[in-house]
PDB file of C-alpha atoms in Angstrom:
ATOM      1  CA  MET A 159     -79.779 -61.355  32.283  1.00 52.00           C
ATOM      2  CA  ARG A 160     -80.114 -57.823  30.857  1.00 52.00           C
ATOM      3  CA  TRP A 161     -83.851 -58.328  30.257  1.00 47.00           C
ATOM      4  CA  GLY A 162     -84.265 -59.455  33.867  1.00 53.00           C
ATOM      5  CA  ILE A 163     -82.580 -56.266  35.044  1.00 47.00           C
ATOM      6  CA  LEU A 164     -84.744 -54.181  32.697  1.00 45.00           C
ATOM      7  CA  ALA A 165     -87.902 -55.917  33.883  1.00 44.00           C
ATOM      8  CA  GLY A 166     -86.927 -55.280  37.501  1.00 48.00           C
ATOM      9  CA  LEU A 167     -86.124 -51.653  36.754  1.00 44.00           C
ATOM     10  CA  LEU A 168     -89.472 -51.151  35.022  1.00 42.00           C
ATOM     11  CA  PHE A 169     -91.263 -52.810  37.956  1.00 43.00           C
ATOM     12  CA  VAL A 170     -89.591 -50.445  40.431  1.00 43.00           C
ATOM     13  CA  CYS A 171     -90.319 -47.446  38.190  1.00 44.00           C
ATOM     14  CA  ALA A 172     -93.966 -48.453  37.849  1.00 43.00           C
ATOM     15  CA  GLY A 173     -94.341 -48.033  41.597  1.00 44.00           C
ATOM     16  CA  THR A 174     -93.461 -44.362  41.252  1.00 42.00           C
ATOM     17  CA  ALA A 175     -95.654 -43.787  38.198  1.00 42.00           C
ATOM     18  CA  PRO A 176     -98.658 -42.205  39.950  1.00 39.00           C
ATOM     19  CA  ALA A 177     -96.456 -39.441  41.349  1.00 42.00           C
ATOM     20  CA  GLN A 178     -94.770 -38.960  37.981  1.00 41.00           C
ATOM     21  CA  VAL A 179     -97.837 -38.616  35.770  1.00 40.00           C
ATOM     22  CA  ALA A 180     -99.714 -35.800  37.498  1.00 41.00           C
ATOM     23  CA  HIS A 181    -100.123 -32.818  35.158  1.00 43.00           C
ATOM     24  CA  HIS A 182     -98.019 -29.859  36.247  1.00 43.00           C
ATOM     25  CA  PRO A 183     -96.406 -26.915  34.497  1.00 47.00           C
ATOM     26  CA  ALA A 184     -93.118 -27.666  32.770  1.00 51.00           C
ATOM     27  CA  HIS A 185     -90.472 -28.681  35.282  1.00 51.00           C
ATOM     28  CA  PHE A 186     -87.687 -31.135  35.826  1.00 55.00           C
ATOM     29  CA  ALA A 187     -87.928 -31.615  39.598  1.00 57.00           C
ATOM     30  CA  ALA A 188     -88.710 -35.330  39.260  1.00 87.00           C
ATOM     31  CA  LEU A 189     -85.306 -35.988  37.651  1.00 91.00           C
ATOM     32  CA  SER A 190     -83.084 -37.290  40.422  1.00 92.00           C
ATOM     33  CA  PRO A 191     -79.635 -35.690  40.682  1.00 92.00           C
ATOM     34  CA  GLN A 192     -78.073 -39.089  39.977  1.00 92.00           C
ATOM     35  CA  ALA A 193     -79.986 -39.319  36.688  1.00 96.00           C
ATOM     36  CA  SER A 194     -78.789 -35.983  35.303  1.00 96.00           C
ATOM     37  CA  GLN A 195     -75.772 -37.517  33.526  1.00 97.00           C
ATOM     38  CA  ALA A 196     -78.005 -40.176  31.957  1.00 98.00           C
ATOM     39  CA  ALA A 197     -80.407 -37.421  30.837  1.00 98.00           C
ATOM     40  CA  GLU A 198     -77.454 -35.564  29.301  1.00 98.00           C
ATOM     41  CA  THR A 199     -76.751 -38.676  27.212  1.00 99.00           C
ATOM     42  CA  VAL A 200     -80.356 -38.686  25.981  1.00 99.00           C
ATOM     43  CA  ASP A 201     -80.039 -34.971  25.167  1.00 98.00           C
ATOM     44  CA  ALA A 202     -76.759 -35.609  23.318  1.00 99.00           C
ATOM     45  CA  PHE A 203     -78.490 -38.322  21.257  1.00 99.00           C
ATOM     46  CA  HIS A 204     -81.218 -35.879  20.214  1.00 98.00           C
ATOM     47  CA  ALA A 205     -78.703 -33.096  19.539  1.00 99.00           C
ATOM     48  CA  ALA A 206     -76.794 -35.442  17.233  1.00 99.00           C
ATOM     49  CA  LEU A 207     -80.025 -36.276  15.389  1.00 98.00           C
ATOM     50  CA  ARG A 208     -80.819 -32.563  14.961  1.00 98.00           C
ATOM     51  CA  ARG A 209     -77.329 -31.990  13.501  1.00 98.00           C
ATOM     52  CA  GLY A 210     -77.759 -34.941  11.140  1.00 98.00           C
ATOM     53  CA  ASP A 211     -74.855 -36.669  12.909  1.00 99.00           C
ATOM     54  CA  THR A 212     -76.107 -40.233  12.658  1.00 99.00           C
ATOM     55  CA  ASP A 213     -72.700 -41.647  13.649  1.00 99.00           C
ATOM     56  CA  GLY A 214     -72.690 -39.504  16.790  1.00 99.00           C
ATOM     57  CA  ALA A 215     -76.225 -40.591  17.665  1.00 99.00           C
ATOM     58  CA  ALA A 216     -75.376 -44.254  17.078  1.00 99.00           C
ATOM     59  CA  MET A 217     -72.330 -44.015  19.362  1.00 98.00           C
ATOM     60  CA  LEU A 218     -74.670 -43.312  22.276  1.00 99.00           C
ATOM     61  CA  LEU A 219     -76.635 -46.525  21.690  1.00 99.00           C
ATOM     62  CA  ALA A 220     -75.606 -49.903  23.096  1.00 99.00           C
ATOM     63  CA  ALA A 221     -75.017 -52.566  20.438  1.00 98.00           C
ATOM     64  CA  GLY A 222     -78.115 -54.452  21.599  1.00 98.00           C
ATOM     65  CA  ALA A 223     -80.334 -51.376  21.940  1.00 99.00           C
ATOM     66  CA  VAL A 224     -84.027 -51.977  21.320  1.00 99.00           C
ATOM     67  CA  ILE A 225     -86.032 -49.095  19.844  1.00 99.00           C
ATOM     68  CA  PHE A 226     -89.860 -49.015  19.855  1.00 98.00           C
ATOM     69  CA  GLU A 227     -91.466 -46.434  17.584  1.00 94.00           C
ATOM     70  CA  GLY A 228     -94.965 -46.299  16.160  1.00 91.00           C
ATOM     71  CA  GLY A 229     -95.614 -49.973  16.835  1.00 94.00           C
ATOM     72  CA  ASP A 230     -92.394 -51.037  15.112  1.00 95.00           C
ATOM     73  CA  VAL A 231     -89.285 -52.437  16.765  1.00 98.00           C
ATOM     74  CA  GLU A 232     -85.603 -52.234  15.894  1.00 98.00           C
ATOM     75  CA  ARG A 233     -83.754 -54.975  17.788  1.00 98.00           C
ATOM     76  CA  SER A 234     -80.202 -53.624  17.642  1.00 99.00           C
ATOM     77  CA  LYS A 235     -78.194 -50.495  16.992  1.00 99.00           C
ATOM     78  CA  ALA A 236     -77.203 -51.924  13.596  1.00 99.00           C
ATOM     79  CA  GLU A 237     -80.825 -52.609  12.631  1.00 98.00           C
ATOM     80  CA  TYR A 238     -81.894 -49.109  13.707  1.00 98.00           C
ATOM     81  CA  ALA A 239     -78.977 -47.542  11.821  1.00 98.00           C
ATOM     82  CA  ALA A 240     -79.903 -49.483   8.681  1.00 98.00           C
ATOM     83  CA  HIS A 241     -83.619 -48.678   8.788  1.00 96.00           C
ATOM     84  CA  HIS A 242     -84.803 -45.568  10.653  1.00 96.00           C
ATOM     85  CA  LEU A 243     -81.864 -43.593  12.023  1.00 98.00           C
ATOM     86  CA  GLY A 244     -81.410 -41.497   8.874  1.00 98.00           C
ATOM     87  CA  ALA A 245     -85.108 -40.659   8.618  1.00 97.00           C
ATOM     88  CA  ASP A 246     -85.268 -39.821  12.325  1.00 98.00           C
ATOM     89  CA  ALA A 247     -82.321 -37.439  11.856  1.00 98.00           C
ATOM     90  CA  GLN A 248     -84.025 -35.747   8.891  1.00 98.00           C
ATOM     91  CA  PHE A 249     -87.210 -35.293  10.903  1.00 98.00           C
ATOM     92  CA  ALA A 250     -85.372 -34.009  14.003  1.00 98.00           C
ATOM     93  CA  ALA A 251     -83.430 -31.494  11.901  1.00 97.00           C
ATOM     94  CA  ALA A 252     -86.600 -30.168  10.258  1.00 97.00           C
ATOM     95  CA  VAL A 253     -89.107 -30.126  13.118  1.00 98.00           C
ATOM     96  CA  PRO A 254     -88.268 -28.438  16.437  1.00 97.00           C
ATOM     97  CA  SER A 255     -89.131 -30.200  19.681  1.00 97.00           C
ATOM     98  CA  LYS A 256     -89.472 -28.751  23.152  1.00 97.00           C
ATOM     99  CA  VAL A 257     -89.220 -30.714  26.392  1.00 97.00           C
ATOM    100  CA  SER A 258     -92.043 -29.880  28.793  1.00 96.00           C
ATOM    101  CA  ARG A 259     -91.381 -32.356  31.587  1.00 96.00           C
ATOM    102  CA  ARG A 260     -88.752 -34.899  32.510  1.00 97.00           C
ATOM    103  CA  SER A 261     -88.366 -37.453  35.261  1.00 97.00           C
ATOM    104  CA  GLY A 262     -85.851 -40.172  35.902  1.00 98.00           C
ATOM    105  CA  SER A 263     -83.799 -42.098  38.382  1.00 97.00           C
ATOM    106  CA  VAL A 264     -80.813 -44.407  38.721  1.00 98.00           C
ATOM    107  CA  ILE A 265     -80.876 -47.893  40.200  1.00 97.00           C
ATOM    108  CA  GLY A 266     -77.427 -49.487  40.317  1.00 97.00           C
ATOM    109  CA  ASN A 267     -75.862 -49.244  36.866  1.00 98.00           C
ATOM    110  CA  MET A 268     -79.210 -48.668  35.149  1.00 99.00           C
ATOM    111  CA  ALA A 269     -81.121 -45.422  34.668  1.00 99.00           C
ATOM    112  CA  TRP A 270     -84.476 -44.460  33.260  1.00 98.00           C
ATOM    113  CA  VAL A 271     -85.390 -41.082  31.818  1.00 98.00           C
ATOM    114  CA  ALA A 272     -88.992 -40.261  30.868  1.00 98.00           C
ATOM    115  CA  THR A 273     -89.524 -37.156  28.749  1.00 98.00           C
ATOM    116  CA  GLU A 274     -92.705 -35.381  27.688  1.00 97.00           C
ATOM    117  CA  GLY A 275     -92.676 -32.720  25.010  1.00 98.00           C
ATOM    118  CA  ARG A 276     -94.197 -31.085  21.990  1.00 98.00           C
ATOM    119  CA  THR A 277     -93.025 -31.169  18.388  1.00 98.00           C
ATOM    120  CA  THR A 278     -94.251 -28.462  16.026  1.00 98.00           C
ATOM    121  CA  GLY A 279     -93.291 -27.462  12.508  1.00 97.00           C
ATOM    122  CA  SER A 280     -93.549 -28.981   9.064  1.00 97.00           C
ATOM    123  CA  PHE A 281     -91.945 -31.989   7.429  1.00 97.00           C
ATOM    124  CA  LYS A 282     -92.139 -32.924   3.755  1.00 96.00           C
ATOM    125  CA  GLY A 283     -94.972 -30.458   3.193  1.00 97.00           C
ATOM    126  CA  ARG A 284     -97.047 -31.607   6.165  1.00 97.00           C
ATOM    127  CA  ASP A 285     -97.779 -29.619   9.301  1.00 97.00           C
ATOM    128  CA  VAL A 286     -96.705 -31.348  12.505  1.00 98.00           C
ATOM    129  CA  ASP A 287     -98.113 -30.574  15.951  1.00 98.00           C
ATOM    130  CA  SER A 288     -97.639 -33.540  18.263  1.00 98.00           C
ATOM    131  CA  VAL A 289     -97.483 -34.248  21.962  1.00 98.00           C
ATOM    132  CA  THR A 290     -94.588 -36.649  22.458  1.00 98.00           C
ATOM    133  CA  THR A 291     -93.403 -39.078  25.100  1.00 98.00           C
ATOM    134  CA  GLU A 292     -90.114 -40.898  25.324  1.00 99.00           C
ATOM    135  CA  THR A 293     -88.838 -43.499  27.732  1.00 99.00           C
ATOM    136  CA  ALA A 294     -85.095 -44.123  27.684  1.00 99.00           C
ATOM    137  CA  ILE A 295     -83.348 -46.848  29.651  1.00 99.00           C
ATOM    138  CA  LEU A 296     -79.598 -46.524  29.938  1.00 99.00           C
ATOM    139  CA  GLU A 297     -76.773 -48.671  31.276  1.00 99.00           C
ATOM    140  CA  ARG A 298     -73.627 -47.249  32.828  1.00 98.00           C
ATOM    141  CA  VAL A 299     -70.546 -48.469  30.950  1.00 96.00           C
ATOM    142  CA  GLY A 300     -67.475 -47.260  32.809  1.00 96.00           C
ATOM    143  CA  SER A 301     -68.021 -43.546  33.351  1.00 94.00           C
ATOM    144  CA  ASN A 302     -70.449 -43.202  30.421  1.00 97.00           C
ATOM    145  CA  TRP A 303     -74.092 -44.028  29.818  1.00 98.00           C
ATOM    146  CA  LYS A 304     -75.318 -46.048  26.811  1.00 99.00           C
ATOM    147  CA  ILE A 305     -78.931 -46.124  25.692  1.00 99.00           C
ATOM    148  CA  VAL A 306     -80.210 -49.714  25.794  1.00 99.00           C
ATOM    149  CA  HIS A 307     -83.863 -48.973  25.084  1.00 99.00           C
ATOM    150  CA  LEU A 308     -85.923 -46.137  23.610  1.00 99.00           C
ATOM    151  CA  HIS A 309     -89.703 -46.071  23.381  1.00 99.00           C
ATOM    152  CA  TRP A 310     -91.251 -43.187  21.476  1.00 98.00           C
ATOM    153  CA  SER A 311     -94.929 -42.368  21.279  1.00 97.00           C
ATOM    154  CA  SER A 312     -96.839 -39.372  19.987  1.00 97.00           C
ATOM    155  CA  ARG A 313    -100.316 -38.124  19.309  1.00 97.00           C
ATOM    156  CA  LYS A 314    -101.805 -35.157  17.541  1.00 96.00           C
ATOM    157  CA  ALA A 315    -101.936 -32.144  19.855  1.00 96.00           C
ATOM    158  CA  GLY A 316    -105.359 -30.917  20.867  1.00 92.00           C
ATOM    159  CA  ALA A 317    -106.758 -27.636  22.132  1.00 90.00           C
ATOM    160  CA  ALA A 318    -106.029 -28.597  25.755  1.00 88.00           C
ATOM    161  CA  ASP A 319    -102.352 -29.122  25.011  1.00 90.00           C
TER     162      ASP A 319
END
């Protein structure tokens, strides 16, 4: 059932994609007012990672959250916590990221938040300069939002970035 809802949500979102992907200066105008609370949950997740608060970050994930990163998949909050959460927190604490654009919307009890940004700094002796994208899908649980899916992608920044 949840995957059917997610598939429907992604189908609806895909219809708005052309308007969302045009290159503009940094702004957040495409984030619907209804999606701001969901976006705050995504921001709280990243803030917890930057603080090294892996428990706090995990609390914002649904038990069945699916995380895509670098071609890998974590199929639950427990699997993510056991494998990559600690390393993601170390990286987030060491390498600053800046959001350049965000869009999102709410459909029923589901929300999507798409974030573009740039991550620059150094980690374990290596320079990092990456353009990043993140798609977060959230489900409203009572008065709170839980992250049910994260998809992270990045590429090396170029001169045009």
